């Protein structure tokens, strides 16, 4: 066995494996977004981070502006919708389940203008909710999950979004 593995604390080894897996999943999601959802390429959407807390997708302000020079509401809506969609896609990969993800309905609140490059954060739901989602997929072949996404400008929330996503296997 490698000296590195022998000297590494078990929890650190598991943490490193988890980080590697999450990075690989994020790269696979980026490829899927770019190849299968053309608007992501045109908007310049990239993955900033995927970890145990959730998923962050980002987009540049340049190319996503309205006539006032702030972020176009359609670009904002696309980014937050895709961030929730992406988190569900990642869950399916983690669970080793093939399925189609669609958004059933959504609600968005534009609180403040977005005046700079912007990032949407979708918080990972609790383990109970993920397990319920998985059970629905495995037993019924479909499941729903409601996710919240936010965009911040500085310390303030600029946009709030809630979306209900449906998966059919």
PDB file of C-alpha atoms in Angstrom, residues 50-121:
ATOM      1  CA  UNK A  50     -19.977  21.809  -7.001  1.00  0.00           C
ATOM      2  CA  UNK A  51     -19.528  20.543  -3.460  1.00  0.00           C
ATOM      3  CA  UNK A  52     -21.450  19.204  -0.465  1.00  0.00           C
ATOM      4  CA  UNK A  53     -23.205  22.576  -0.050  1.00  0.00           C
ATOM      5  CA  UNK A  54     -24.578  22.761  -3.585  1.00  0.00           C
ATOM      6  CA  UNK A  55     -23.967  23.948  -7.134  1.00  0.00           C
ATOM      7  CA  UNK A  56     -22.903  27.360  -8.425  1.00  0.00           C
ATOM      8  CA  UNK A  57     -23.192  28.293 -12.104  1.00  0.00           C
ATOM      9  CA  UNK A  58     -21.926  31.660 -13.303  1.00  0.00           C
ATOM     10  CA  UNK A  59     -22.327  33.903 -16.328  1.00  0.00           C
ATOM     11  CA  UNK A  60     -20.598  37.088 -17.461  1.00  0.00           C
ATOM     12  CA  UNK A  61     -22.551  40.332 -17.577  1.00  0.00           C
ATOM     13  CA  UNK A  62     -21.118  41.044 -21.034  1.00  0.00           C
ATOM     14  CA  UNK A  63     -23.405  39.385 -23.562  1.00  0.00           C
ATOM     15  CA  UNK A  64     -26.255  39.081 -21.052  1.00  0.00           C
ATOM     16  CA  UNK A  65     -27.323  42.715 -20.698  1.00  0.00           C
ATOM     17  CA  UNK A  66     -30.507  44.644 -21.285  1.00  0.00           C
ATOM     18  CA  UNK A  67     -30.641  48.206 -22.727  1.00  0.00           C
ATOM     19  CA  UNK A  68     -29.981  49.624 -19.219  1.00  0.00           C
ATOM     20  CA  UNK A  69     -26.643  47.787 -18.977  1.00  0.00           C
ATOM     21  CA  UNK A  70     -27.799  45.436 -16.215  1.00  0.00           C
ATOM     22  CA  UNK A  71     -28.332  41.687 -16.535  1.00  0.00           C
ATOM     23  CA  UNK A  72     -31.195  40.751 -18.845  1.00  0.00           C
ATOM     24  CA  UNK A  73     -34.037  39.085 -16.922  1.00  0.00           C
ATOM     25  CA  UNK A  74     -34.175  36.260 -19.478  1.00  0.00           C
ATOM     26  CA  UNK A  75     -30.490  35.497 -18.927  1.00  0.00           C
ATOM     27  CA  UNK A  76     -30.982  35.541 -15.167  1.00  0.00           C
ATOM     28  CA  UNK A  77     -33.980  33.228 -15.445  1.00  0.00           C
ATOM     29  CA  UNK A  78     -32.074  30.838 -17.706  1.00  0.00           C
ATOM     30  CA  UNK A  79     -29.121  30.737 -15.295  1.00  0.00           C
ATOM     31  CA  UNK A  80     -31.180  30.026 -12.165  1.00  0.00           C
ATOM     32  CA  UNK A  81     -33.324  27.442 -13.977  1.00  0.00           C
ATOM     33  CA  UNK A  82     -30.215  25.665 -15.281  1.00  0.00           C
ATOM     34  CA  UNK A  83     -28.579  25.739 -11.856  1.00  0.00           C
ATOM     35  CA  UNK A  84     -31.483  23.807 -10.339  1.00  0.00           C
ATOM     36  CA  UNK A  85     -31.615  21.521 -13.379  1.00  0.00           C
ATOM     37  CA  UNK A  86     -27.880  20.900 -13.054  1.00  0.00           C
ATOM     38  CA  UNK A  87     -28.129  19.942  -9.388  1.00  0.00           C
ATOM     39  CA  UNK A  88     -30.847  17.387 -10.197  1.00  0.00           C
ATOM     40  CA  UNK A  89     -28.700  16.056 -13.077  1.00  0.00           C
ATOM     41  CA  UNK A  90     -25.803  15.635 -10.637  1.00  0.00           C
ATOM     42  CA  UNK A  91     -28.045  13.802  -8.140  1.00  0.00           C
ATOM     43  CA  UNK A  92     -29.012  11.343 -10.876  1.00  0.00           C
ATOM     44  CA  UNK A  93     -25.349  10.684 -11.646  1.00  0.00           C
ATOM     45  CA  UNK A  94     -24.553  10.212  -7.944  1.00  0.00           C
ATOM     46  CA  UNK A  95     -27.467   7.770  -7.618  1.00  0.00           C
ATOM     47  CA  UNK A  96     -26.535   5.990 -10.876  1.00  0.00           C
ATOM     48  CA  UNK A  97     -30.037   6.551 -12.275  1.00  0.00           C
ATOM     49  CA  UNK A  98     -30.722   7.515 -15.896  1.00  0.00           C
ATOM     50  CA  UNK A  99     -33.622   9.929 -16.239  1.00  0.00           C
ATOM     51  CA  UNK A 100     -35.003  12.971 -18.010  1.00  0.00           C
ATOM     52  CA  UNK A 101     -35.097  16.205 -16.006  1.00  0.00           C
ATOM     53  CA  UNK A 102     -37.655  18.918 -16.789  1.00  0.00           C
ATOM     54  CA  UNK A 103     -38.890  21.926 -14.894  1.00  0.00           C
ATOM     55  CA  UNK A 104     -42.573  21.723 -14.000  1.00  0.00           C
ATOM     56  CA  UNK A 105     -43.054  25.239 -12.659  1.00  0.00           C
ATOM     57  CA  UNK A 106     -41.074  28.113 -11.232  1.00  0.00           C
ATOM     58  CA  UNK A 107     -41.291  31.412  -9.413  1.00  0.00           C
ATOM     59  CA  UNK A 108     -38.746  34.226  -9.579  1.00  0.00           C
ATOM     60  CA  UNK A 109     -38.343  37.498  -7.697  1.00  0.00           C
ATOM     61  CA  UNK A 110     -36.025  40.185  -9.089  1.00  0.00           C
ATOM     62  CA  UNK A 111     -35.154  42.171  -5.953  1.00  0.00           C
ATOM     63  CA  UNK A 112     -32.230  44.296  -7.178  1.00  0.00           C
ATOM     64  CA  UNK A 113     -30.674  44.887 -10.597  1.00  0.00           C
ATOM     65  CA  UNK A 114     -27.736  42.610 -11.363  1.00  0.00           C
ATOM     66  CA  UNK A 115     -24.901  44.930 -12.352  1.00  0.00           C
ATOM     67  CA  UNK A 116     -21.875  42.626 -12.581  1.00  0.00           C
ATOM     68  CA  UNK A 117     -20.945  39.087 -13.582  1.00  0.00           C
ATOM     69  CA  UNK A 118     -23.420  36.875 -11.770  1.00  0.00           C
ATOM     70  CA  UNK A 119     -23.483  33.476 -10.105  1.00  0.00           C
ATOM     71  CA  UNK A 120     -26.480  31.372  -9.114  1.00  0.00           C
ATOM     72  CA  UNK A 121     -26.265  29.167  -6.026  1.00  0.00           C
TER      73      UNK A 121
END
